[in-house]
C-alpha atoms as an extended CHARMM CRD file, in Angstrom:
* protein
*
       174  EXT
         1         1  MET       CA            146.1510000000      116.9030000000      126.0090000000  PROA      1               0.0000000000
         2         2  SER       CA            142.2890000000      116.0190000000      125.6750000000  PROA      2               0.0000000000
         3         3  GLU       CA            140.4090000000      114.3410000000      128.1630000000  PROA      3               0.0000000000
         4         4  GLN       CA            138.5790000000      110.9040000000      126.5650000000  PROA      4               0.0000000000
         5         5  HSD       CA            135.1840000000      111.0290000000      126.8200000000  PROA      5               0.0000000000
         6         6  PRO       CA            133.9870000000      108.0690000000      130.0230000000  PROA      6               0.0000000000
         7         7  THR       CA            132.4030000000      105.9300000000      127.5190000000  PROA      7               0.0000000000
         8         8  ALA       CA            135.3650000000      105.3870000000      125.5650000000  PROA      8               0.0000000000
         9         9  ARG       CA            137.7270000000      105.3460000000      128.3320000000  PROA      9               0.0000000000
        10        10  ALA       CA            135.3470000000      102.3810000000      129.6420000000  PROA      10              0.0000000000
        11        11  LEU       CA            135.1290000000      100.3670000000      126.1580000000  PROA      11              0.0000000000
        12        12  ARG       CA            139.1830000000      100.3870000000      126.3640000000  PROA      12              0.0000000000
        13        13  SER       CA            139.2440000000       98.8210000000      129.5170000000  PROA      13              0.0000000000
        14        14  PRO       CA            141.1030000000       95.2210000000      129.9980000000  PROA      14              0.0000000000
        15        15  LEU       CA            137.7300000000       93.6210000000      131.2060000000  PROA      15              0.0000000000
        16        16  ALA       CA            135.8250000000       95.0000000000      128.1610000000  PROA      16              0.0000000000
        17        17  GLU       CA            138.1910000000       94.3640000000      125.8730000000  PROA      17              0.0000000000
        18        18  ARG       CA            138.8790000000       90.4000000000      127.3040000000  PROA      18              0.0000000000
        19        19  ALA       CA            134.8290000000       90.5260000000      126.7720000000  PROA      19              0.0000000000
        20        20  ALA       CA            135.2740000000       92.0830000000      122.7460000000  PROA      20              0.0000000000
        21        21  ARG       CA            137.7000000000       89.5960000000      121.7100000000  PROA      21              0.0000000000
        22        22  ALA       CA            135.8890000000       86.5480000000      123.7180000000  PROA      22              0.0000000000
        23        23  PHE       CA            132.6030000000       87.3730000000      121.6200000000  PROA      23              0.0000000000
        24        24  ASP       CA            134.7030000000       88.4040000000      118.7510000000  PROA      24              0.0000000000
        25        25  LEU       CA            133.1950000000       91.7690000000      118.3750000000  PROA      25              0.0000000000
        26        26  ASP       CA            135.2420000000       93.6560000000      116.4440000000  PROA      26              0.0000000000
        27        27  PHE       CA            132.5910000000       96.1850000000      115.4200000000  PROA      27              0.0000000000
        28        28  PRO       CA            132.5170000000       96.1230000000      111.2290000000  PROA      28              0.0000000000
        29        29  LYS       CA            129.8350000000       98.3380000000      111.2380000000  PROA      29              0.0000000000
        30        30  GLY       CA            127.5290000000       97.0080000000      108.4940000000  PROA      30              0.0000000000
        31        31  ARG       CA            130.5440000000       96.0510000000      106.2630000000  PROA      31              0.0000000000
        32        32  ARG       CA            129.5190000000       92.0470000000      106.3720000000  PROA      32              0.0000000000
        33        33  GLN       CA            125.6410000000       92.6660000000      106.7090000000  PROA      33              0.0000000000
        34        34  PRO       CA            123.8200000000       89.6310000000      105.0730000000  PROA      34              0.0000000000
        35        35  SER       CA            122.2580000000       90.3230000000      101.8950000000  PROA      35              0.0000000000
        36        36  LEU       CA            118.4040000000       91.9790000000      102.4720000000  PROA      36              0.0000000000
        37        37  ALA       CA            116.5200000000       88.9150000000      100.1820000000  PROA      37              0.0000000000
        38        38  ARG       CA            118.5950000000       86.0560000000      102.2020000000  PROA      38              0.0000000000
        39        39  PHE       CA            117.7850000000       88.1070000000      105.3560000000  PROA      39              0.0000000000
        40        40  VAL       CA            113.9340000000       87.9910000000      104.2490000000  PROA      40              0.0000000000
        41        41  VAL       CA            114.1080000000       84.2600000000      102.8180000000  PROA      41              0.0000000000
        42        42  ALA       CA            116.0690000000       83.8150000000      106.4200000000  PROA      42              0.0000000000
        43        43  SER       CA            113.3530000000       85.1300000000      108.4130000000  PROA      43              0.0000000000
        44        44  VAL       CA            110.4240000000       83.5140000000      106.6100000000  PROA      44              0.0000000000
        45        45  VAL       CA            111.9610000000       79.7550000000      107.0230000000  PROA      45              0.0000000000
        46        46  ALA       CA            112.5050000000       80.8130000000      110.8930000000  PROA      46              0.0000000000
        47        47  VAL       CA            109.0320000000       82.0420000000      111.3080000000  PROA      47              0.0000000000
        48        48  VAL       CA            107.1720000000       79.2720000000      109.5580000000  PROA      48              0.0000000000
        49        49  GLY       CA            109.6170000000       76.3510000000      110.3790000000  PROA      49              0.0000000000
        50        50  SER       CA            108.8440000000       76.9330000000      113.8760000000  PROA      50              0.0000000000
        51        51  VAL       CA            105.4030000000       77.3750000000      114.1390000000  PROA      51              0.0000000000
        52        52  MET       CA            104.9990000000       74.2500000000      112.2530000000  PROA      52              0.0000000000
        53        53  ALA       CA            107.2230000000       72.4560000000      114.4890000000  PROA      53              0.0000000000
        54        54  CYS       CA            105.6860000000       74.0790000000      117.7940000000  PROA      54              0.0000000000
        55        55  ALA       CA            102.0600000000       72.7520000000      115.8610000000  PROA      55              0.0000000000
        56        56  ALA       CA            103.4270000000       69.3760000000      115.0840000000  PROA      56              0.0000000000
        57        57  LEU       CA            104.7800000000       69.0360000000      119.0800000000  PROA      57              0.0000000000
        58        58  ALA       CA            101.6170000000       70.0160000000      120.0120000000  PROA      58              0.0000000000
        59        59  ALA       CA             99.5360000000       67.5050000000      117.9120000000  PROA      59              0.0000000000
        60        60  ALA       CA            102.0480000000       64.5940000000      118.7010000000  PROA      60              0.0000000000
        61        61  ALA       CA            101.7750000000       65.3210000000      122.7810000000  PROA      61              0.0000000000
        62        62  VAL       CA             97.5160000000       65.2340000000      121.9650000000  PROA      62              0.0000000000
        63        63  ALA       CA             98.0330000000       61.9430000000      120.3320000000  PROA      63              0.0000000000
        64        64  ALA       CA            100.5210000000       60.7870000000      122.5320000000  PROA      64              0.0000000000
        65        65  MET       CA             98.3870000000       61.9330000000      125.3880000000  PROA      65              0.0000000000
        66        66  PRO       CA             94.9940000000       62.1420000000      125.0610000000  PROA      66              0.0000000000
        67        67  ASP       CA             94.4330000000       63.5530000000      128.3960000000  PROA      67              0.0000000000
        68        68  LEU       CA             96.0020000000       67.1240000000      126.6670000000  PROA      68              0.0000000000
        69        69  ALA       CA             93.4220000000       67.5320000000      123.8400000000  PROA      69              0.0000000000
        70        70  GLY       CA             92.5900000000       71.1410000000      124.7220000000  PROA      70              0.0000000000
        71        71  TYR       CA             95.1950000000       72.2140000000      126.6970000000  PROA      71              0.0000000000
        72        72  GLU       CA             95.6300000000       76.0030000000      126.7060000000  PROA      72              0.0000000000
        73        73  HSD       CA             98.9930000000       76.2450000000      125.5090000000  PROA      73              0.0000000000
        74        74  PHE       CA             98.7020000000       73.6360000000      122.7450000000  PROA      74              0.0000000000
        75        75  GLN       CA             96.4350000000       75.7580000000      121.2000000000  PROA      75              0.0000000000
        76        76  PHE       CA             97.7880000000       77.1180000000      117.8870000000  PROA      76              0.0000000000
        77        77  GLY       CA             96.6520000000       80.8830000000      118.1460000000  PROA      77              0.0000000000
        78        78  GLU       CA             98.3120000000       80.4460000000      121.7470000000  PROA      78              0.0000000000
        79        79  TYR       CA            101.5460000000       79.2490000000      120.5130000000  PROA      79              0.0000000000
        80        80  THR       CA            101.7850000000       81.2860000000      117.0440000000  PROA      80              0.0000000000
        81        81  LYS       CA            101.4800000000       84.6410000000      118.5470000000  PROA      81              0.0000000000
        82        82  LEU       CA            104.5270000000       83.9330000000      121.3240000000  PROA      82              0.0000000000
        83        83  THR       CA            106.6040000000       81.3830000000      118.3810000000  PROA      83              0.0000000000
        84        84  VAL       CA            105.9040000000       84.5780000000      115.4790000000  PROA      84              0.0000000000
        85        85  VAL       CA            107.0380000000       87.3780000000      118.0040000000  PROA      85              0.0000000000
        86        86  GLY       CA            110.0690000000       85.5220000000      119.5910000000  PROA      86              0.0000000000
        87        87  VAL       CA            111.2420000000       84.2110000000      116.1600000000  PROA      87              0.0000000000
        88        88  VAL       CA            110.7950000000       87.9300000000      114.4450000000  PROA      88              0.0000000000
        89        89  LEU       CA            112.7750000000       89.4730000000      117.5950000000  PROA      89              0.0000000000
        90        90  ALA       CA            116.0130000000       86.3080000000      117.1160000000  PROA      90              0.0000000000
        91        91  CYS       CA            115.8690000000       87.2020000000      113.2720000000  PROA      91              0.0000000000
        92        92  LEU       CA            116.3410000000       90.6290000000      114.1630000000  PROA      92              0.0000000000
        93        93  ALA       CA            118.9500000000       89.9580000000      116.3700000000  PROA      93              0.0000000000
        94        94  TRP       CA            120.8760000000       88.1430000000      113.5980000000  PROA      94              0.0000000000
        95        95  PRO       CA            121.9880000000       91.4640000000      111.5660000000  PROA      95              0.0000000000
        96        96  ALA       CA            122.7260000000       93.3270000000      114.8010000000  PROA      96              0.0000000000
        97        97  MET       CA            124.9000000000       90.8070000000      115.4500000000  PROA      97              0.0000000000
        98        98  ALA       CA            126.5450000000       91.1840000000      112.1320000000  PROA      98              0.0000000000
        99        99  TRP       CA            127.1650000000       94.7060000000      112.9380000000  PROA      99              0.0000000000
       100       100  LEU       CA            129.1490000000       94.0190000000      116.0760000000  PROA      100             0.0000000000
       101       101  SER       CA            131.2020000000       91.1650000000      114.8270000000  PROA      101             0.0000000000
       102       102  SER       CA            132.5870000000       89.8670000000      111.4220000000  PROA      102             0.0000000000
       103       103  ARG       CA            131.8390000000       86.3650000000      112.6310000000  PROA      103             0.0000000000
       104       104  ALA       CA            128.1590000000       86.8240000000      114.1450000000  PROA      104             0.0000000000
       105       105  TRP       CA            127.5990000000       83.3120000000      114.1910000000  PROA      105             0.0000000000
       106       106  LYS       CA            129.7430000000       82.6020000000      117.1030000000  PROA      106             0.0000000000
       107       107  PRO       CA            128.0570000000       85.5420000000      119.7140000000  PROA      107             0.0000000000
       108       108  PHE       CA            125.1300000000       84.7840000000      117.8810000000  PROA      108             0.0000000000
       109       109  LEU       CA            125.2040000000       81.4700000000      119.1740000000  PROA      109             0.0000000000
       110       110  TRP       CA            125.6970000000       82.0910000000      122.4180000000  PROA      110             0.0000000000
       111       111  LEU       CA            122.7980000000       84.7690000000      122.4870000000  PROA      111             0.0000000000
       112       112  ALA       CA            120.1880000000       81.7820000000      121.1610000000  PROA      112             0.0000000000
       113       113  VAL       CA            121.6770000000       79.8680000000      123.7110000000  PROA      113             0.0000000000
       114       114  ALA       CA            120.9520000000       82.0740000000      126.5790000000  PROA      114             0.0000000000
       115       115  VAL       CA            117.6030000000       83.3060000000      125.3570000000  PROA      115             0.0000000000
       116       116  THR       CA            116.7440000000       79.2130000000      124.6650000000  PROA      116             0.0000000000
       117       117  VAL       CA            117.6370000000       79.0840000000      128.6450000000  PROA      117             0.0000000000
       118       118  ALA       CA            116.2480000000       82.2360000000      129.7190000000  PROA      118             0.0000000000
       119       119  GLY       CA            112.7430000000       80.9960000000      127.8460000000  PROA      119             0.0000000000
       120       120  LEU       CA            112.6580000000       78.3570000000      129.7070000000  PROA      120             0.0000000000
       121       121  ALA       CA            111.8010000000       80.5390000000      133.2100000000  PROA      121             0.0000000000
       122       122  PRO       CA            108.1010000000       80.6100000000      132.1710000000  PROA      122             0.0000000000
       123       123  ASP       CA            107.7290000000       77.1980000000      131.6860000000  PROA      123             0.0000000000
       124       124  ALA       CA            109.1120000000       76.4380000000      135.0630000000  PROA      124             0.0000000000
       125       125  TRP       CA            107.0810000000       78.6500000000      136.3070000000  PROA      125             0.0000000000
       126       126  ILE       CA            103.4960000000       77.2390000000      135.2190000000  PROA      126             0.0000000000
       127       127  LEU       CA            105.0490000000       73.9110000000      136.1800000000  PROA      127             0.0000000000
       128       128  LEU       CA            105.3850000000       75.0970000000      140.0500000000  PROA      128             0.0000000000
       129       129  LYS       CA            101.9430000000       76.3540000000      139.4030000000  PROA      129             0.0000000000
       130       130  GLY       CA            100.5360000000       73.0880000000      138.8470000000  PROA      130             0.0000000000
       131       131  GLN       CA            100.5630000000       72.2830000000      134.7910000000  PROA      131             0.0000000000
       132       132  PRO       CA            100.7680000000       69.0180000000      134.1610000000  PROA      132             0.0000000000
       133       133  ALA       CA            104.6770000000       68.0470000000      133.8190000000  PROA      133             0.0000000000
       134       134  ALA       CA            104.0640000000       65.9620000000      130.3880000000  PROA      134             0.0000000000
       135       135  ALA       CA            102.8610000000       69.3320000000      128.8590000000  PROA      135             0.0000000000
       136       136  VAL       CA            105.3430000000       71.5130000000      129.8350000000  PROA      136             0.0000000000
       137       137  GLY       CA            108.0710000000       69.2120000000      128.6810000000  PROA      137             0.0000000000
       138       138  VAL       CA            106.6260000000       69.5100000000      125.1380000000  PROA      138             0.0000000000
       139       139  LEU       CA            106.6210000000       73.2390000000      125.7510000000  PROA      139             0.0000000000
       140       140  VAL       CA            110.4320000000       73.2040000000      126.1810000000  PROA      140             0.0000000000
       141       141  LEU       CA            110.8590000000       71.1350000000      123.4180000000  PROA      141             0.0000000000
       142       142  MET       CA            108.9800000000       73.7230000000      121.6360000000  PROA      142             0.0000000000
       143       143  HSD       CA            111.3740000000       76.0580000000      122.8710000000  PROA      143             0.0000000000
       144       144  VAL       CA            114.7780000000       73.9650000000      121.9570000000  PROA      144             0.0000000000
       145       145  ALA       CA            113.1120000000       73.1720000000      118.3240000000  PROA      145             0.0000000000
       146       146  LEU       CA            112.7430000000       76.9800000000      117.6300000000  PROA      146             0.0000000000
       147       147  ALA       CA            116.2510000000       77.5980000000      118.4760000000  PROA      147             0.0000000000
       148       148  PHE       CA            117.5490000000       74.8100000000      116.1720000000  PROA      148             0.0000000000
       149       149  ILE       CA            115.3350000000       76.0430000000      113.3020000000  PROA      149             0.0000000000
       150       150  THR       CA            115.9410000000       79.5620000000      113.4180000000  PROA      150             0.0000000000
       151       151  TYR       CA            119.6000000000       79.7740000000      114.4590000000  PROA      151             0.0000000000
       152       152  PRO       CA            120.4300000000       77.8220000000      111.3520000000  PROA      152             0.0000000000
       153       153  ALA       CA            118.0060000000       79.4900000000      109.2920000000  PROA      153             0.0000000000
       154       154  LEU       CA            119.3770000000       82.6480000000      109.3860000000  PROA      154             0.0000000000
       155       155  VAL       CA            123.2800000000       81.7430000000      109.5970000000  PROA      155             0.0000000000
       156       156  LEU       CA            122.9790000000       79.0040000000      106.8320000000  PROA      156             0.0000000000
       157       157  ILE       CA            120.6050000000       81.1020000000      104.4900000000  PROA      157             0.0000000000
       158       158  ALA       CA            121.4760000000       85.0280000000      105.3400000000  PROA      158             0.0000000000
       159       159  PRO       CA            125.1850000000       84.3260000000      106.2630000000  PROA      159             0.0000000000
       160       160  GLN       CA            127.0260000000       87.5030000000      106.5570000000  PROA      160             0.0000000000
       161       161  ARG       CA            128.8500000000       88.9610000000      103.7480000000  PROA      161             0.0000000000
       162       162  SER       CA            132.5980000000       87.9660000000      102.6250000000  PROA      162             0.0000000000
       163       163  PRO       CA            135.2000000000       91.2840000000      103.5360000000  PROA      163             0.0000000000
       164       164  GLY       CA            135.0060000000       93.4780000000      100.6980000000  PROA      164             0.0000000000
       165       165  VAL       CA            131.9560000000       92.4570000000       98.7950000000  PROA      165             0.0000000000
       166       166  ARG       CA            129.2690000000       94.8830000000       98.6700000000  PROA      166             0.0000000000
       167       167  ALA       CA            125.8040000000       95.3870000000       98.7310000000  PROA      167             0.0000000000
       168       168  ALA       CA            124.4280000000       95.5470000000       95.1350000000  PROA      168             0.0000000000
       169       169  GLY       CA            123.2500000000       98.7920000000       95.3940000000  PROA      169             0.0000000000
       170       170  ARG       CA            126.0160000000      100.7300000000       96.4290000000  PROA      170             0.0000000000
       171       171  ASN       CA            128.3500000000       99.1000000000       93.8960000000  PROA      171             0.0000000000
       172       172  ARG       CA            125.5710000000      100.6120000000       91.1910000000  PROA      172             0.0000000000
       173       173  LEU       CA            126.1730000000      103.7240000000       92.8480000000  PROA      173             0.0000000000
       174       174  ARG       CA            130.1220000000      103.8650000000       92.7720000000  PROA      174             0.0000000000
């Protein structure tokens, strides 16, 4: 009788199985990946849309509250670098979720919510450090806007392939 590897044993534990079921983790191992072209388009839409949303929110905040003009976190370069990095990481998480689940929209939604909530921690920190509450409120709206743009862009523009649909390149080779 062969001894099971400790990792294999842990993956078969009742708790791990329940967690896998709760998050629809069935490990299709790439058979349901979104197409590369759609993924690139979705990622561009997510990044550009998110930067535009942040720019619109910052501009609206300064127009409504002129005393926020010059606020460091409303400077284009300041929020753009953070937005691009965060959205690109979110985009990379989409095919990772598709690798783990045949219904990746569900665990990706949970991940988006969790990351958005965790992303509010720096906003809370700067509020506690004395930053203007109205400005921090706009930063919170920026975080929420990123989630509302990025999640649907990826899930709707670059959906997972249907079962049995292969990448075009693989079909040509067979």
